[in-house]
Amino acid sequence: MTDGFLDNAFFRNIYCNLASSGSDRCAGGGPFGDGLLPPGWEWLAFLVTAFVTVFVVVNGALMAVNLYIWGERRLLGRLQGRLGPNRWGPFGLLTPIADLIKVLSKEDIVPAAADRLVYSLAPVLLVVPVLLAFAVIPFGSSTWAANLNVGVLYLIAVLSVESFAPITAAWGSQNRYAMFGGLRAVALLVSYELPLVLSLIGVLMIAGSLSLVDIVNAQDVPFALVQPLGFLVFLIGSVAEIQRAPFDLSEAESELVGGYHTDYSGIRWGLFQAGEFMSTMVSGAIIATVFLSGWRGFDFLPSHAWFFIKFAGVLFVMTWIRATLPRLRIDQITSFAWKGLLPLAAVNLLASAVLSLIWPRPSVGELWAMAAVNVVVAAAAIYVLGQFGPKPGERPRPAVAPALGATGREGAA
Amino acid sequence: MIERSAIIDIVFWAVAALAIAASVMVVTVRDVFKASLFLAGSFVAAAGLYVLLRAEFLAAVQVLIYVGAISILIVFTVMLVRQVSGGNRSGGPFFAIAGGVAAVLVALAISYAAVNSKWSDLDRAAAGDERVAAALTGEYQAQQSPGNPDVDLVKVPIDDPEKARHGVFERTTNQLGTMFIRDYVLAFEIISIVLLAALIGALAIARGARDGGTS
Amino acid sequence: MVEHEPIALTPTPDNPLFRQTYELDRSEGAVINQMRATHIEQFPDPLIEVPAEFRRSIFVGSIDALLNWGRKSSVFPLMMGLACCSFEMIASAMSRWDLSRFGMEVFRASPRQADLMIVSGTVTWKMAPVVRRLYDQMAEPRWVISQGVCATSGGPYYESYSVVPGVNKIIPVDVYVPGCPPRPDALIYGIMQLHEKIKRYSLAGRAAGRE
Amino acid sequence: MTIVLGGEQVASVIEAITPGSVTGHDSSAAWVRAETWPAVARGLHDRPEADFKFLNSVTGVDYIDHFVIVYHLTSLGHNHSAVIKIRCGEAREDPVVPSAVPVWRGADLQEREVYDLMGIRFEGHPNLKRVMLWEGFPGHPHRKDFLR
């Protein structure tokens, strides 16, 4: 086993305090003395370290999601000319806590027709991948739970498991609304996964690594500038992947009641909500890391603050989108993915491939040159693609169902 | 005293048991939807085995493609099929015999491959082969010996300090990419053509069904 | 009450729409008629009772306080508008009155996830089974506000042939908000009264009037 | 503004379409015999000089000793409107009038409502059943003899 995990200061501190100093893995012991455990008990130190790390990451994520829900509700309120939650606790900060208490103490209904196993599995399938995704995100210059050498791929793989949740919930609850929501969700997720992954490949070619830490280190110029098209596609694609407005048609409340979680109540529904908000946070963190140069910034603020600023900025934009745009139909959404985002991602991929052939290991100046070329490419690609779509003000002709065509015109001459 | 390798052993056996159990459930459970969920579970377990073999790239791709895409499509298809939870009736003795023969053949093939493979790296590391152990811990780079095919690995000092710290098996991604584009490019492209043909065929079938079979 | 025989219908059985829906209509009508015949007595208003042995218990009391605080601070209303009062209900969630200050902007469309049913407006007998079903589908603990005089007593349609004389004949009601329709201020005052009521629940005591 | 045709004008138009179908007229409406109503309706809808493509409303009136159905029609092309009344039967028992649904589909729900609340049958309606009240409600509440 490689000892890459000891690069992490947090890991190292815990492990080396526990493990014997005779171990060659942490020469010099931990910062607070060494070797609480006798030699030969390194496995226990390893387990404890792993457990503590997982504990910190999971609970940190769960606390952060409370904060984020509060922030989103306040921000939505401001964007809609309201005040937002402000009664319970200072600035309404305790409102999500109250939601948590209420949801925990609410009756947990399992419908009689539901498939109990599948029904109970669905919230877990939503929450666990998101929590797993938090593991590789670098929150600061040396703060991460794991630095995988396939970090980006890991993130995408883990988050793709998440698309099981809607369909499992839909099937498990045996509800028609849920079934419609689940089918829509899967159509949406399968459509947007492709442009999402393709738009990342340009970044990987420039950074030359799949590790998120390496990608941040390679961003002497933020990749949002170097890869404007990829950034755009990834932003739209990730908003679609987490199924927020305007892509929230899978839980469209005005038509499908609650979509795939219609029949969930109590803490299971709470898990769904928490999972959705956490996946929003993960998406924001990925965008901040991969495209906005993560923790890097100027020296007057610590790296964690820079990460947090970018992260919050991305979340602000996502909330802004949610408050602004109306919901789209399923055919509009899928055709936008296949006819709009996929060609754009392919153009981005092609341009990045050519550019990374010209400048294999780009310096800062070369990165700026790439940015200039790519901005032109992005503008041209979007303009050309726009020529194929419907013009502004042009409406698609509504399709007449053939069965209605005969009887619908009865008596109309 | 428990070594860290013992933990890895425990994890291996757990994951392997999970994979086998999930696979058995796939073929025994009557509900097709649940069967497809178990299929996804066995894919995840296979990815876990890849992680234990330190093929993280392969594991991530396994989860991404098999769990995230193929299983989802299977589930999606299952939901559009009638009579899901009742299970389908058995196809008679012919299918049972054919299935049994196919299963036995596959098992034989896998056993043959398992017995005749050179399980060089990990076994020898465990057995104390100092060359492999050195390669794994990053002291030496493992390379195929050009002259003598019986010797798997020769000592080549690692010049890259980053690599030396992590060991040589870190950058499997690059090696895989090189293999795909250089050594196995023909097979790679043939598979691509087969996939393209399947795609076009599916498209033709779908369109024909919609236009009343005329196209 | 003069009994009328229903006029014999000349059904049009050739029409597929009629064939498909007429039996459904009849069974639905039977349910409504049965409800009309049986739901004559009002449900008693849910009362707060704290058993004497728990009244002094600090432990249970503090758990209660926490639970009740959480429940009162996040009451998610059911997205259900029956009549004109629902516009006042919607207005109370809009920017001028802003229900979201209480953490209540989360109007849930699914009854499973809602805590509060605001019966906003006239409940006709044809709607009564639906209201009852939605109430039954809500998860405990659940509360009901009867908004407006129509929901409370039938209002201007009192003793009408099609209007339920008070929604408390169908479901137990916690808070009544009078008005025709009540202004959003009045509705929010009613909601704050409900908050006061929720604060007095206890783990051991169950509210009266539940079935 | 829409030109409101007087009863006399409407009556002459209808007479031109189907002679012998008008039983009388007053200042605002023309009275049509019930059994000729399908032909009259078809003519009012199709004839270019009438061109009543739009049905505003169908109303039932209880005159204690008989029922009357009132149709309000509008021509969007000529921008004029007309009122047509039909007396259903001689007495209260079993009031029947031919349905206008084959001509104007918009009459569907309105005729059902009139049936539901007044108890007037529309012969030829494709789906005549209660729409406001539930199936099994005793009587028709908008009749003047309805008491609860």
mmCIF file of N, CA and C in Angstrom, chain C residues 1-12 15 17-19 21-22 25-26 28-30 32-33 36 124-126 159-162, chain D residues 94-95 112 115 117-119 121 123-143 145-148:
data_model
loop_
_atom_site.group_PDB
_atom_site.id
_atom_site.type_symbol
_atom_site.label_atom_id
_atom_site.label_comp_id
_atom_site.label_asym_id
_atom_site.label_seq_id
_atom_site.Cartn_x
_atom_site.Cartn_y
_atom_site.Cartn_z
ATOM 1 N N MET C 1 -86.951 18.797 4.494
ATOM 2 C CA MET C 1 -86.179 18.527 3.285
ATOM 3 C C MET C 1 -87.013 17.691 2.333
ATOM 4 N N VAL C 2 -87.246 18.200 1.193
ATOM 5 C CA VAL C 2 -88.042 17.484 0.200
ATOM 6 C C VAL C 2 -87.141 16.506 -0.529
ATOM 7 N N GLU C 3 -87.592 15.278 -0.562
ATOM 8 C CA GLU C 3 -86.793 14.284 -1.256
ATOM 9 C C GLU C 3 -87.140 14.300 -2.734
ATOM 10 N N HIS C 4 -86.146 14.325 -3.556
ATOM 11 C CA HIS C 4 -86.377 14.288 -4.986
ATOM 12 C C HIS C 4 -85.832 12.993 -5.529
ATOM 13 N N GLU C 5 -86.591 12.447 -6.445
ATOM 14 C CA GLU C 5 -86.045 11.316 -7.166
ATOM 15 C C GLU C 5 -85.123 11.844 -8.252
ATOM 16 N N PRO C 6 -83.958 11.275 -8.415
ATOM 17 C CA PRO C 6 -83.107 11.725 -9.515
ATOM 18 C C PRO C 6 -83.774 11.410 -10.843
ATOM 19 N N ILE C 7 -83.721 12.373 -11.742
ATOM 20 C CA ILE C 7 -84.347 12.173 -13.048
ATOM 21 C C ILE C 7 -83.604 11.072 -13.781
ATOM 22 N N ALA C 8 -84.384 10.200 -14.375
ATOM 23 C CA ALA C 8 -83.759 9.068 -15.065
ATOM 24 C C ALA C 8 -82.878 9.578 -16.189
ATOM 25 N N LEU C 9 -81.686 9.127 -16.179
ATOM 26 C CA LEU C 9 -80.719 9.598 -17.147
ATOM 27 C C LEU C 9 -80.884 8.812 -18.432
ATOM 28 N N THR C 10 -80.754 9.474 -19.548
ATOM 29 C CA THR C 10 -80.642 8.727 -20.791
ATOM 30 C C THR C 10 -79.168 8.626 -21.112
ATOM 31 N N PRO C 11 -78.566 7.567 -20.700
ATOM 32 C CA PRO C 11 -77.116 7.483 -20.917
ATOM 33 C C PRO C 11 -76.811 7.328 -22.395
ATOM 34 N N THR C 12 -75.644 7.690 -22.771
ATOM 35 C CA THR C 12 -75.205 7.523 -24.147
ATOM 36 C C THR C 12 -74.105 6.489 -24.153
ATOM 37 N N ASN C 15 -70.869 6.163 -26.409
ATOM 38 C CA ASN C 15 -69.687 7.011 -26.307
ATOM 39 C C ASN C 15 -68.654 6.380 -25.399
ATOM 40 N N LEU C 17 -66.158 7.641 -23.866
ATOM 41 C CA LEU C 17 -65.887 8.456 -22.686
ATOM 42 C C LEU C 17 -66.900 8.164 -21.603
ATOM 43 N N PHE C 18 -68.171 8.093 -22.001
ATOM 44 C CA PHE C 18 -69.221 7.812 -21.036
ATOM 45 C C PHE C 18 -69.033 6.432 -20.436
ATOM 46 N N ARG C 19 -68.749 5.464 -21.314
ATOM 47 C CA ARG C 19 -68.562 4.093 -20.821
ATOM 48 C C ARG C 19 -67.464 4.023 -19.798
ATOM 49 N N THR C 21 -66.249 6.393 -17.844
ATOM 50 C CA THR C 21 -66.260 7.209 -16.635
ATOM 51 C C THR C 21 -67.530 7.083 -15.815
ATOM 52 N N TYR C 22 -68.570 6.504 -16.374
ATOM 53 C CA TYR C 22 -69.832 6.594 -15.641
ATOM 54 C C TYR C 22 -69.802 5.769 -14.367
ATOM 55 N N ASP C 25 -67.919 7.612 -11.813
ATOM 56 C CA ASP C 25 -68.718 8.685 -11.242
ATOM 57 C C ASP C 25 -69.699 8.150 -10.218
ATOM 58 N N ARG C 26 -70.285 7.014 -10.521
ATOM 59 C CA ARG C 26 -71.289 6.477 -9.593
ATOM 60 C C ARG C 26 -70.647 6.077 -8.290
ATOM 61 N N GLU C 28 -67.913 7.255 -7.024
ATOM 62 C CA GLU C 28 -67.515 8.482 -6.344
ATOM 63 C C GLU C 28 -68.723 9.124 -5.668
ATOM 64 N N GLY C 29 -69.853 9.142 -6.403
ATOM 65 C CA GLY C 29 -71.059 9.725 -5.841
ATOM 66 C C GLY C 29 -71.534 8.959 -4.622
ATOM 67 N N ALA C 30 -71.372 7.630 -4.653
ATOM 68 C CA ALA C 30 -71.787 6.835 -3.500
ATOM 69 C C ALA C 30 -70.949 7.199 -2.281
ATOM 70 N N ILE C 32 -69.553 10.055 -1.704
ATOM 71 C CA ILE C 32 -69.944 11.376 -1.226
ATOM 72 C C ILE C 32 -71.258 11.285 -0.462
ATOM 73 N N ASN C 33 -72.200 10.535 -1.005
ATOM 74 C CA ASN C 33 -73.479 10.415 -0.313
ATOM 75 C C ASN C 33 -73.309 9.787 1.049
ATOM 76 N N ARG C 36 -71.876 12.273 3.350
ATOM 77 C CA ARG C 36 -72.874 13.270 3.703
ATOM 78 C C ARG C 36 -73.800 12.722 4.772
ATOM 79 N N THR C 124 -66.895 22.038 -0.820
ATOM 80 C CA THR C 124 -68.131 21.434 -1.287
ATOM 81 C C THR C 124 -68.110 19.951 -0.959
ATOM 82 N N TRP C 125 -69.303 19.372 -0.983
ATOM 83 C CA TRP C 125 -69.364 17.946 -0.674
ATOM 84 C C TRP C 125 -68.608 17.143 -1.712
ATOM 85 N N LYS C 126 -68.562 17.650 -2.943
ATOM 86 C CA LYS C 126 -67.842 16.892 -3.945
ATOM 87 C C LYS C 126 -66.348 16.898 -3.653
ATOM 88 N N GLU C 159 -76.167 26.005 4.883
ATOM 89 C CA GLU C 159 -77.352 25.226 4.537
ATOM 90 C C GLU C 159 -77.570 25.163 3.030
ATOM 91 N N SER C 160 -76.531 25.330 2.285
ATOM 92 C CA SER C 160 -76.651 25.130 0.844
ATOM 93 C C SER C 160 -76.645 23.637 0.538
ATOM 94 N N TYR C 161 -77.115 23.311 -0.644
ATOM 95 C CA TYR C 161 -77.249 21.889 -0.972
ATOM 96 C C TYR C 161 -75.912 21.227 -1.242
ATOM 97 N N SER C 162 -74.861 22.024 -1.510
ATOM 98 C CA SER C 162 -73.626 21.394 -1.967
ATOM 99 C C SER C 162 -72.425 21.712 -1.099
ATOM 100 N N ASP D 94 -90.154 16.040 -18.040
ATOM 101 C CA ASP D 94 -89.193 15.569 -19.022
ATOM 102 C C ASP D 94 -88.877 16.619 -20.094
ATOM 103 N N PRO D 95 -88.281 17.718 -19.719
ATOM 104 C CA PRO D 95 -87.904 18.705 -20.728
ATOM 105 C C PRO D 95 -86.733 18.194 -21.570
ATOM 106 N N ARG D 112 -73.991 20.075 -20.106
ATOM 107 C CA ARG D 112 -73.951 19.174 -18.948
ATOM 108 C C ARG D 112 -74.315 19.913 -17.672
ATOM 109 N N TYR D 115 -77.968 20.409 -17.602
ATOM 110 C CA TYR D 115 -78.594 19.146 -17.233
ATOM 111 C C TYR D 115 -78.455 18.893 -15.743
ATOM 112 N N LEU D 117 -77.962 20.992 -13.181
ATOM 113 C CA LEU D 117 -78.631 21.867 -12.227
ATOM 114 C C LEU D 117 -80.113 22.064 -12.527
ATOM 115 N N MET D 118 -80.541 21.906 -13.793
ATOM 116 C CA MET D 118 -81.937 22.140 -14.138
ATOM 117 C C MET D 118 -82.669 20.870 -14.528
ATOM 118 N N GLY D 119 -81.949 19.862 -14.878
ATOM 119 C CA GLY D 119 -82.601 18.613 -15.251
ATOM 120 C C GLY D 119 -83.156 18.613 -16.649
ATOM 121 N N ARG D 121 -82.786 17.511 -20.421
ATOM 122 C CA ARG D 121 -81.999 16.562 -21.184
ATOM 123 C C ARG D 121 -81.644 17.143 -22.532
ATOM 124 N N GLU D 123 -80.798 15.932 -26.111
ATOM 125 C CA GLU D 123 -80.816 14.742 -26.948
ATOM 126 C C GLU D 123 -79.606 14.786 -27.876
ATOM 127 N N GLY D 124 -78.837 13.707 -27.891
ATOM 128 C CA GLY D 124 -77.692 13.649 -28.800
ATOM 129 C C GLY D 124 -76.390 14.133 -28.183
ATOM 130 N N HIS D 125 -76.427 14.477 -26.911
ATOM 131 C CA HIS D 125 -75.181 14.878 -26.265
ATOM 132 C C HIS D 125 -74.306 13.652 -26.061
ATOM 133 N N PRO D 126 -73.012 13.734 -26.386
ATOM 134 C CA PRO D 126 -72.193 12.504 -26.332
ATOM 135 C C PRO D 126 -71.955 11.994 -24.920
ATOM 136 N N ASN D 127 -71.966 12.829 -23.923
ATOM 137 C CA ASN D 127 -71.534 12.383 -22.600
ATOM 138 C C ASN D 127 -72.348 13.096 -21.537
ATOM 139 N N LEU D 128 -73.675 12.902 -21.596
ATOM 140 C CA LEU D 128 -74.536 13.695 -20.718
ATOM 141 C C LEU D 128 -74.578 13.088 -19.330
ATOM 142 N N LYS D 129 -73.890 13.704 -18.410
ATOM 143 C CA LYS D 129 -73.968 13.288 -17.008
ATOM 144 C C LYS D 129 -73.625 14.486 -16.158
ATOM 145 N N ARG D 130 -73.724 14.310 -14.845
ATOM 146 C CA ARG D 130 -73.533 15.441 -13.941
ATOM 147 C C ARG D 130 -72.109 15.963 -14.022
ATOM 148 N N VAL D 131 -71.961 17.276 -13.899
ATOM 149 C CA VAL D 131 -70.612 17.824 -13.947
ATOM 150 C C VAL D 131 -70.275 18.583 -12.681
ATOM 151 N N MET D 132 -71.239 19.320 -12.112
ATOM 152 C CA MET D 132 -70.952 20.075 -10.889
ATOM 153 C C MET D 132 -71.205 19.217 -9.655
ATOM 154 N N LEU D 133 -72.369 18.600 -9.630
ATOM 155 C CA LEU D 133 -72.704 17.782 -8.478
ATOM 156 C C LEU D 133 -72.288 16.346 -8.750
ATOM 157 N N TRP D 134 -72.436 15.551 -7.716
ATOM 158 C CA TRP D 134 -71.985 14.172 -7.848
ATOM 159 C C TRP D 134 -73.134 13.290 -8.296
ATOM 160 N N GLU D 135 -72.774 12.184 -8.896
ATOM 161 C CA GLU D 135 -73.760 11.211 -9.352
ATOM 162 C C GLU D 135 -74.470 10.650 -8.131
ATOM 163 N N GLY D 136 -75.774 10.685 -8.126
ATOM 164 C CA GLY D 136 -76.517 10.224 -6.965
ATOM 165 C C GLY D 136 -77.087 11.356 -6.144
ATOM 166 N N PHE D 137 -76.850 12.611 -6.556
ATOM 167 C CA PHE D 137 -77.446 13.736 -5.849
ATOM 168 C C PHE D 137 -78.948 13.749 -6.131
ATOM 169 N N PRO D 138 -79.775 13.908 -5.093
ATOM 170 C CA PRO D 138 -81.220 13.876 -5.333
ATOM 171 C C PRO D 138 -81.697 15.174 -5.963
ATOM 172 N N GLY D 139 -82.225 15.106 -7.146
ATOM 173 C CA GLY D 139 -82.857 16.262 -7.753
ATOM 174 C C GLY D 139 -81.902 17.188 -8.454
ATOM 175 N N HIS D 140 -82.482 18.316 -8.919
ATOM 176 C CA HIS D 140 -81.715 19.295 -9.673
ATOM 177 C C HIS D 140 -81.890 20.636 -8.993
ATOM 178 N N PRO D 141 -80.882 21.157 -8.342
ATOM 179 C CA PRO D 141 -81.089 22.230 -7.363
ATOM 180 C C PRO D 141 -81.461 23.586 -7.947
ATOM 181 N N HIS D 142 -81.256 23.839 -9.214
ATOM 182 C CA HIS D 142 -81.629 25.169 -9.687
ATOM 183 C C HIS D 142 -83.077 25.253 -10.176
ATOM 184 N N ARG D 143 -83.789 24.160 -10.030
ATOM 185 C CA ARG D 143 -85.225 24.233 -10.310
ATOM 186 C C ARG D 143 -85.917 24.992 -9.192
ATOM 187 N N ASP D 145 -88.641 24.481 -7.778
ATOM 188 C CA ASP D 145 -89.326 23.711 -6.745
ATOM 189 C C ASP D 145 -88.357 22.910 -5.888
ATOM 190 N N PHE D 146 -87.075 23.179 -6.019
ATOM 191 C CA PHE D 146 -86.106 22.423 -5.219
ATOM 192 C C PHE D 146 -86.017 23.021 -3.824
ATOM 193 N N LEU D 147 -86.289 22.199 -2.851
ATOM 194 C CA LEU D 147 -86.125 22.636 -1.460
ATOM 195 C C LEU D 147 -85.267 21.610 -0.763
ATOM 196 N N ARG D 148 -84.504 22.064 0.152
ATOM 197 C CA ARG D 148 -83.726 21.069 0.880
ATOM 198 C C ARG D 148 -84.175 21.026 2.324
#
